[in-house]
């Protein structure tokens, strides 16, 4: 199928394992959802944020490594909707164990949504940092910036190097 | 460039400070097992081969909370802590300092604090609300993010207390310092800020704080505030001077400063005088815009209403007032309540709802749930909003003459809601 082109084998295997549908239309719909969930489409920064882009809208969160090192998060201060952010600029903070850790925006863009569930229940970031614990969504103004971010495997190597905490 | 200027231009009187520090700062504590662990060791080969992180101790000459917070922020944003760690020591005139994500109306009575002539400041780090005065010493440990370790910092403070005065202390799991055998009374509270590339951990040290003023300013009533802001954890506290009358803030500066300089940053090994000689020593800091370009702007932001109150996470205030019988209609029985609900976002009143009980109904005027939105919406959550409400209710009551008593009652209830916080 056209939507499967360009994906590597393990991704295809994952799709075929997870999704069963009778009609072609349903299969394409399930696959397009699964593409967004595939960890291969996520990009990472050296400050341990991730971004996953779909039609120029990036969803931003923090990595598993980050949530683990922060500990239980007690408060999430997220950027306001409408805020215009530059890449690598501070845009919010997460508080855990009396420490306020800054959130840096991975790319330049305008904030179009923030996760009210996380504001209400910050521990969602700890329990589901790649899914329900997303932080905010940004409309990219410079999509090329994505190319300078790490892929998941590059990020895994970066973590293992132990250079940055 | 700004950072280079700051580093080069204020080496003021290191020698004079050395003279202030007493000789017994170097003396070893009595030979208990704890003291032996602290005893000075000659510089080892391992020490020499390490990447030499040098340390400085900066002492701020200002006692203004906003200036000192601005200085701390300036250093966090601009200073280069590559192989250079800094301990900043500072004291403030009486004030209340809330954590970054806290609600000042929950943590303290803002009206009372203002009447006592104290400022309320919001710091950039997390944690709870504290009272500062000149009997409290603040310590900020600056490092690169990768070298941030607050337990190590507290260990240094604990050693200083022992070396100087023989005071034994422990660091609790919440990273507070508690003196042994004192029923878990804290003498220190901790908070931190983590960014890239820098981070800092700061803590308070209660040397000789005015405990009456502390209790009064941090007194929390149930104000009916519903919020997800971080809440303070109230703990019993004590002053170090209650344990040992010779503990004074001036001596504490030297004790902690020298202990910081003699301790190896990674291993916590005591490097003694040899290690001290390799450090950059003490510097007195004059926090002005000349020495720290951009400091005034930071100070303005930190002292602005928008930061101190406007940064409060959104909250709701819910209060109920029993309606006096004389305002209830004839034949109305039982207890009836007026319910006031305010929605406050960024310190501004977003919405006000008054729920009047059936007994307060009239043929004209109030009807059930009354929206006083137009007069209060957009007002900062403060006494100013009450004045605005007074005017609105006064207008209403002059139109409906027989409502004066009732509107006065409602107005008093609103005023109580505002003043109670």
PDB file of C-alpha atoms in Angstrom, chain B residues 223-414:
ATOM      1  CA  UNK B 223      -9.674  30.677  52.547  1.00  0.00           C
ATOM      2  CA  UNK B 224     -11.740  28.434  50.331  1.00  0.00           C
ATOM      3  CA  UNK B 225      -9.154  28.557  47.544  1.00  0.00           C
ATOM      4  CA  UNK B 226      -9.178  25.666  45.104  1.00  0.00           C
ATOM      5  CA  UNK B 227      -5.979  25.435  43.078  1.00  0.00           C
ATOM      6  CA  UNK B 228      -3.376  23.061  41.668  1.00  0.00           C
ATOM      7  CA  UNK B 229      -0.506  25.384  42.592  1.00  0.00           C
ATOM      8  CA  UNK B 230       2.284  23.733  44.564  1.00  0.00           C
ATOM      9  CA  UNK B 231       1.579  23.814  48.268  1.00  0.00           C
ATOM     10  CA  UNK B 232       4.086  24.423  51.034  1.00  0.00           C
ATOM     11  CA  UNK B 233       4.773  21.648  53.512  1.00  0.00           C
ATOM     12  CA  UNK B 234       4.702  23.225  56.950  1.00  0.00           C
ATOM     13  CA  UNK B 235       7.542  22.066  59.192  1.00  0.00           C
ATOM     14  CA  UNK B 236       8.643  23.002  62.686  1.00  0.00           C
ATOM     15  CA  UNK B 237      11.729  25.171  62.590  1.00  0.00           C
ATOM     16  CA  UNK B 238      14.366  26.400  64.963  1.00  0.00           C
ATOM     17  CA  UNK B 239      17.269  28.816  64.938  1.00  0.00           C
ATOM     18  CA  UNK B 240      20.845  27.613  65.158  1.00  0.00           C
ATOM     19  CA  UNK B 241      21.490  30.232  67.836  1.00  0.00           C
ATOM     20  CA  UNK B 242      19.060  28.344  70.080  1.00  0.00           C
ATOM     21  CA  UNK B 243      21.401  25.346  69.946  1.00  0.00           C
ATOM     22  CA  UNK B 244      24.590  27.344  70.368  1.00  0.00           C
ATOM     23  CA  UNK B 245      24.492  31.006  71.356  1.00  0.00           C
ATOM     24  CA  UNK B 246      27.791  31.655  69.525  1.00  0.00           C
ATOM     25  CA  UNK B 247      26.255  30.995  66.133  1.00  0.00           C
ATOM     26  CA  UNK B 248      26.048  34.315  64.295  1.00  0.00           C
ATOM     27  CA  UNK B 249      25.409  35.078  60.644  1.00  0.00           C
ATOM     28  CA  UNK B 250      28.755  36.814  60.141  1.00  0.00           C
ATOM     29  CA  UNK B 251      30.596  33.775  61.424  1.00  0.00           C
ATOM     30  CA  UNK B 252      28.376  31.489  59.360  1.00  0.00           C
ATOM     31  CA  UNK B 253      29.504  33.267  56.191  1.00  0.00           C
ATOM     32  CA  UNK B 254      33.090  32.306  56.919  1.00  0.00           C
ATOM     33  CA  UNK B 255      32.329  28.807  58.168  1.00  0.00           C
ATOM     34  CA  UNK B 256      30.308  27.741  55.141  1.00  0.00           C
ATOM     35  CA  UNK B 257      32.536  29.631  52.718  1.00  0.00           C
ATOM     36  CA  UNK B 258      35.756  27.994  53.846  1.00  0.00           C
ATOM     37  CA  UNK B 259      34.147  24.554  54.022  1.00  0.00           C
ATOM     38  CA  UNK B 260      32.931  25.023  50.451  1.00  0.00           C
ATOM     39  CA  UNK B 261      36.413  25.961  49.263  1.00  0.00           C
ATOM     40  CA  UNK B 262      38.169  23.098  51.024  1.00  0.00           C
ATOM     41  CA  UNK B 263      35.796  20.393  49.725  1.00  0.00           C
ATOM     42  CA  UNK B 264      36.471  18.632  46.454  1.00  0.00           C
ATOM     43  CA  UNK B 265      33.439  19.165  44.206  1.00  0.00           C
ATOM     44  CA  UNK B 266      33.043  15.606  42.906  1.00  0.00           C
ATOM     45  CA  UNK B 267      34.295  13.333  45.656  1.00  0.00           C
ATOM     46  CA  UNK B 268      33.418  15.557  48.626  1.00  0.00           C
ATOM     47  CA  UNK B 269      36.877  14.803  49.959  1.00  0.00           C
ATOM     48  CA  UNK B 270      38.261  17.361  52.351  1.00  0.00           C
ATOM     49  CA  UNK B 271      41.237  18.897  50.608  1.00  0.00           C
ATOM     50  CA  UNK B 272      42.161  21.145  53.509  1.00  0.00           C
ATOM     51  CA  UNK B 273      44.323  24.232  53.190  1.00  0.00           C
ATOM     52  CA  UNK B 274      46.055  22.892  50.100  1.00  0.00           C
ATOM     53  CA  UNK B 275      42.822  22.786  48.184  1.00  0.00           C
ATOM     54  CA  UNK B 276      41.746  26.175  49.507  1.00  0.00           C
ATOM     55  CA  UNK B 277      44.940  27.692  48.122  1.00  0.00           C
ATOM     56  CA  UNK B 278      44.004  26.537  44.636  1.00  0.00           C
ATOM     57  CA  UNK B 279      40.562  28.179  44.691  1.00  0.00           C
ATOM     58  CA  UNK B 280      39.563  31.674  43.697  1.00  0.00           C
ATOM     59  CA  UNK B 281      38.520  32.667  47.180  1.00  0.00           C
ATOM     60  CA  UNK B 282      35.982  35.172  48.491  1.00  0.00           C
ATOM     61  CA  UNK B 283      34.625  38.193  46.659  1.00  0.00           C
ATOM     62  CA  UNK B 284      32.286  40.897  47.911  1.00  0.00           C
ATOM     63  CA  UNK B 285      29.677  41.671  45.284  1.00  0.00           C
ATOM     64  CA  UNK B 286      28.017  45.000  44.662  1.00  0.00           C
ATOM     65  CA  UNK B 287      24.955  44.098  42.577  1.00  0.00           C
ATOM     66  CA  UNK B 288      24.444  47.105  40.348  1.00  0.00           C
ATOM     67  CA  UNK B 289      23.708  47.471  36.674  1.00  0.00           C
ATOM     68  CA  UNK B 290      27.252  48.785  36.108  1.00  0.00           C
ATOM     69  CA  UNK B 291      28.841  45.546  37.199  1.00  0.00           C
ATOM     70  CA  UNK B 292      26.018  43.338  35.886  1.00  0.00           C
ATOM     71  CA  UNK B 293      24.569  44.816  32.706  1.00  0.00           C
ATOM     72  CA  UNK B 294      20.888  43.985  32.484  1.00  0.00           C
ATOM     73  CA  UNK B 295      20.467  43.524  36.232  1.00  0.00           C
ATOM     74  CA  UNK B 296      18.008  46.426  36.571  1.00  0.00           C
ATOM     75  CA  UNK B 297      15.732  44.936  33.943  1.00  0.00           C
ATOM     76  CA  UNK B 298      15.697  41.595  35.764  1.00  0.00           C
ATOM     77  CA  UNK B 299      14.969  43.389  39.027  1.00  0.00           C
ATOM     78  CA  UNK B 300      12.059  45.256  37.442  1.00  0.00           C
ATOM     79  CA  UNK B 301      10.561  42.016  36.159  1.00  0.00           C
ATOM     80  CA  UNK B 302      10.946  40.267  39.500  1.00  0.00           C
ATOM     81  CA  UNK B 303       9.360  43.128  41.428  1.00  0.00           C
ATOM     82  CA  UNK B 304       6.468  43.591  38.966  1.00  0.00           C
ATOM     83  CA  UNK B 305       2.909  42.720  39.940  1.00  0.00           C
ATOM     84  CA  UNK B 306       2.668  40.574  36.819  1.00  0.00           C
ATOM     85  CA  UNK B 307       5.433  38.260  38.022  1.00  0.00           C
ATOM     86  CA  UNK B 308       4.671  38.221  41.739  1.00  0.00           C
ATOM     87  CA  UNK B 309       0.887  37.878  41.534  1.00  0.00           C
ATOM     88  CA  UNK B 310       0.043  37.532  37.863  1.00  0.00           C
ATOM     89  CA  UNK B 311       2.113  34.369  37.537  1.00  0.00           C
ATOM     90  CA  UNK B 312      -0.190  32.549  39.968  1.00  0.00           C
ATOM     91  CA  UNK B 313      -1.739  29.411  38.452  1.00  0.00           C
ATOM     92  CA  UNK B 314      -5.472  29.865  37.967  1.00  0.00           C
ATOM     93  CA  UNK B 315      -7.630  29.260  40.992  1.00  0.00           C
ATOM     94  CA  UNK B 316     -11.111  29.514  42.378  1.00  0.00           C
ATOM     95  CA  UNK B 317     -12.241  31.087  45.635  1.00  0.00           C
ATOM     96  CA  UNK B 318     -15.419  29.643  47.145  1.00  0.00           C
ATOM     97  CA  UNK B 319     -16.956  31.081  50.272  1.00  0.00           C
ATOM     98  CA  UNK B 320     -20.332  30.775  51.956  1.00  0.00           C
ATOM     99  CA  UNK B 321     -21.960  33.292  54.264  1.00  0.00           C
ATOM    100  CA  UNK B 322     -24.936  32.714  56.454  1.00  0.00           C
ATOM    101  CA  UNK B 323     -27.676  35.215  55.614  1.00  0.00           C
ATOM    102  CA  UNK B 324     -29.014  37.100  58.651  1.00  0.00           C
ATOM    103  CA  UNK B 325     -32.667  36.358  59.342  1.00  0.00           C
ATOM    104  CA  UNK B 326     -33.783  39.932  58.851  1.00  0.00           C
ATOM    105  CA  UNK B 327     -32.826  39.764  55.160  1.00  0.00           C
ATOM    106  CA  UNK B 328     -34.813  36.642  54.508  1.00  0.00           C
ATOM    107  CA  UNK B 329     -38.369  36.958  53.262  1.00  0.00           C
ATOM    108  CA  UNK B 330     -41.335  36.344  55.551  1.00  0.00           C
ATOM    109  CA  UNK B 331     -42.048  32.708  56.088  1.00  0.00           C
ATOM    110  CA  UNK B 332     -38.520  31.680  55.190  1.00  0.00           C
ATOM    111  CA  UNK B 333     -37.233  29.133  57.691  1.00  0.00           C
ATOM    112  CA  UNK B 334     -33.901  27.512  58.429  1.00  0.00           C
ATOM    113  CA  UNK B 335     -30.331  28.514  57.663  1.00  0.00           C
ATOM    114  CA  UNK B 336     -29.725  29.980  54.253  1.00  0.00           C
ATOM    115  CA  UNK B 337     -26.383  30.812  52.728  1.00  0.00           C
ATOM    116  CA  UNK B 338     -24.995  33.291  50.229  1.00  0.00           C
ATOM    117  CA  UNK B 339     -22.322  31.611  48.113  1.00  0.00           C
ATOM    118  CA  UNK B 340     -19.571  33.639  46.508  1.00  0.00           C
ATOM    119  CA  UNK B 341     -17.354  32.102  43.834  1.00  0.00           C
ATOM    120  CA  UNK B 342     -14.486  33.859  42.064  1.00  0.00           C
ATOM    121  CA  UNK B 343     -12.427  32.534  39.179  1.00  0.00           C
ATOM    122  CA  UNK B 344      -8.981  34.120  39.093  1.00  0.00           C
ATOM    123  CA  UNK B 345      -6.566  33.625  36.220  1.00  0.00           C
ATOM    124  CA  UNK B 346      -3.148  35.281  36.111  1.00  0.00           C
ATOM    125  CA  UNK B 347      -4.106  37.274  39.187  1.00  0.00           C
ATOM    126  CA  UNK B 348      -7.075  38.837  37.364  1.00  0.00           C
ATOM    127  CA  UNK B 349     -10.692  38.110  38.253  1.00  0.00           C
ATOM    128  CA  UNK B 350     -12.124  36.243  35.306  1.00  0.00           C
ATOM    129  CA  UNK B 351     -15.559  35.600  36.666  1.00  0.00           C
ATOM    130  CA  UNK B 352     -17.663  36.167  39.751  1.00  0.00           C
ATOM    131  CA  UNK B 353     -20.762  34.266  40.712  1.00  0.00           C
ATOM    132  CA  UNK B 354     -23.101  35.060  43.580  1.00  0.00           C
ATOM    133  CA  UNK B 355     -25.598  32.389  44.466  1.00  0.00           C
ATOM    134  CA  UNK B 356     -28.337  33.930  46.522  1.00  0.00           C
ATOM    135  CA  UNK B 357     -30.622  31.725  48.536  1.00  0.00           C
ATOM    136  CA  UNK B 358     -34.387  31.871  47.910  1.00  0.00           C
ATOM    137  CA  UNK B 359     -34.908  33.972  51.033  1.00  0.00           C
ATOM    138  CA  UNK B 360     -32.904  36.866  49.582  1.00  0.00           C
ATOM    139  CA  UNK B 361     -35.156  37.066  46.556  1.00  0.00           C
ATOM    140  CA  UNK B 362     -37.136  40.156  45.986  1.00  0.00           C
ATOM    141  CA  UNK B 363     -39.790  41.234  43.533  1.00  0.00           C
ATOM    142  CA  UNK B 364     -37.119  43.403  41.953  1.00  0.00           C
ATOM    143  CA  UNK B 365     -33.338  43.482  42.289  1.00  0.00           C
ATOM    144  CA  UNK B 366     -31.556  40.211  43.069  1.00  0.00           C
ATOM    145  CA  UNK B 367     -32.847  37.105  41.385  1.00  0.00           C
ATOM    146  CA  UNK B 368     -31.320  33.778  42.274  1.00  0.00           C
ATOM    147  CA  UNK B 369     -27.845  33.528  40.794  1.00  0.00           C
ATOM    148  CA  UNK B 370     -26.513  37.008  40.246  1.00  0.00           C
ATOM    149  CA  UNK B 371     -23.666  37.815  37.924  1.00  0.00           C
ATOM    150  CA  UNK B 372     -21.653  40.765  39.097  1.00  0.00           C
ATOM    151  CA  UNK B 373     -19.303  40.105  36.232  1.00  0.00           C
ATOM    152  CA  UNK B 374     -19.245  43.462  34.560  1.00  0.00           C
ATOM    153  CA  UNK B 375     -17.944  45.335  37.573  1.00  0.00           C
ATOM    154  CA  UNK B 376     -15.344  42.814  38.691  1.00  0.00           C
ATOM    155  CA  UNK B 377     -14.195  41.021  35.584  1.00  0.00           C
ATOM    156  CA  UNK B 378     -10.739  42.111  34.554  1.00  0.00           C
ATOM    157  CA  UNK B 379      -9.881  43.581  37.959  1.00  0.00           C
ATOM    158  CA  UNK B 380      -6.715  42.408  39.731  1.00  0.00           C
ATOM    159  CA  UNK B 381      -7.586  40.239  42.708  1.00  0.00           C
ATOM    160  CA  UNK B 382      -7.096  42.909  45.356  1.00  0.00           C
ATOM    161  CA  UNK B 383      -8.803  45.567  47.459  1.00  0.00           C
ATOM    162  CA  UNK B 384      -9.293  47.591  44.264  1.00  0.00           C
ATOM    163  CA  UNK B 385     -11.772  44.987  43.087  1.00  0.00           C
ATOM    164  CA  UNK B 386     -13.813  45.409  46.249  1.00  0.00           C
ATOM    165  CA  UNK B 387     -14.105  49.154  45.639  1.00  0.00           C
ATOM    166  CA  UNK B 388     -15.321  48.414  42.143  1.00  0.00           C
ATOM    167  CA  UNK B 389     -17.905  46.010  43.520  1.00  0.00           C
ATOM    168  CA  UNK B 390     -19.050  48.555  46.095  1.00  0.00           C
ATOM    169  CA  UNK B 391     -19.726  51.039  43.322  1.00  0.00           C
ATOM    170  CA  UNK B 392     -21.647  48.477  41.287  1.00  0.00           C
ATOM    171  CA  UNK B 393     -23.815  47.397  44.204  1.00  0.00           C
ATOM    172  CA  UNK B 394     -24.384  50.988  45.254  1.00  0.00           C
ATOM    173  CA  UNK B 395     -25.690  51.740  41.766  1.00  0.00           C
ATOM    174  CA  UNK B 396     -28.017  48.751  41.981  1.00  0.00           C
ATOM    175  CA  UNK B 397     -29.360  49.649  45.407  1.00  0.00           C
ATOM    176  CA  UNK B 398     -30.075  53.303  44.514  1.00  0.00           C
ATOM    177  CA  UNK B 399     -32.315  52.032  41.710  1.00  0.00           C
ATOM    178  CA  UNK B 400     -34.065  49.522  43.975  1.00  0.00           C
ATOM    179  CA  UNK B 401     -34.289  51.521  47.216  1.00  0.00           C
ATOM    180  CA  UNK B 402     -35.432  48.754  49.518  1.00  0.00           C
ATOM    181  CA  UNK B 403     -32.394  46.631  48.792  1.00  0.00           C
ATOM    182  CA  UNK B 404     -29.909  48.729  50.745  1.00  0.00           C
ATOM    183  CA  UNK B 405     -29.565  46.435  53.756  1.00  0.00           C
ATOM    184  CA  UNK B 406     -29.273  43.358  51.589  1.00  0.00           C
ATOM    185  CA  UNK B 407     -26.788  44.862  49.171  1.00  0.00           C
ATOM    186  CA  UNK B 408     -24.723  46.075  52.128  1.00  0.00           C
ATOM    187  CA  UNK B 409     -24.643  42.535  53.432  1.00  0.00           C
ATOM    188  CA  UNK B 410     -23.592  41.139  50.048  1.00  0.00           C
ATOM    189  CA  UNK B 411     -20.932  43.804  49.743  1.00  0.00           C
ATOM    190  CA  UNK B 412     -19.556  42.994  53.173  1.00  0.00           C
ATOM    191  CA  UNK B 413     -19.374  39.346  52.246  1.00  0.00           C
ATOM    192  CA  UNK B 414     -17.414  40.190  49.108  1.00  0.00           C
TER     193      UNK B 414
END
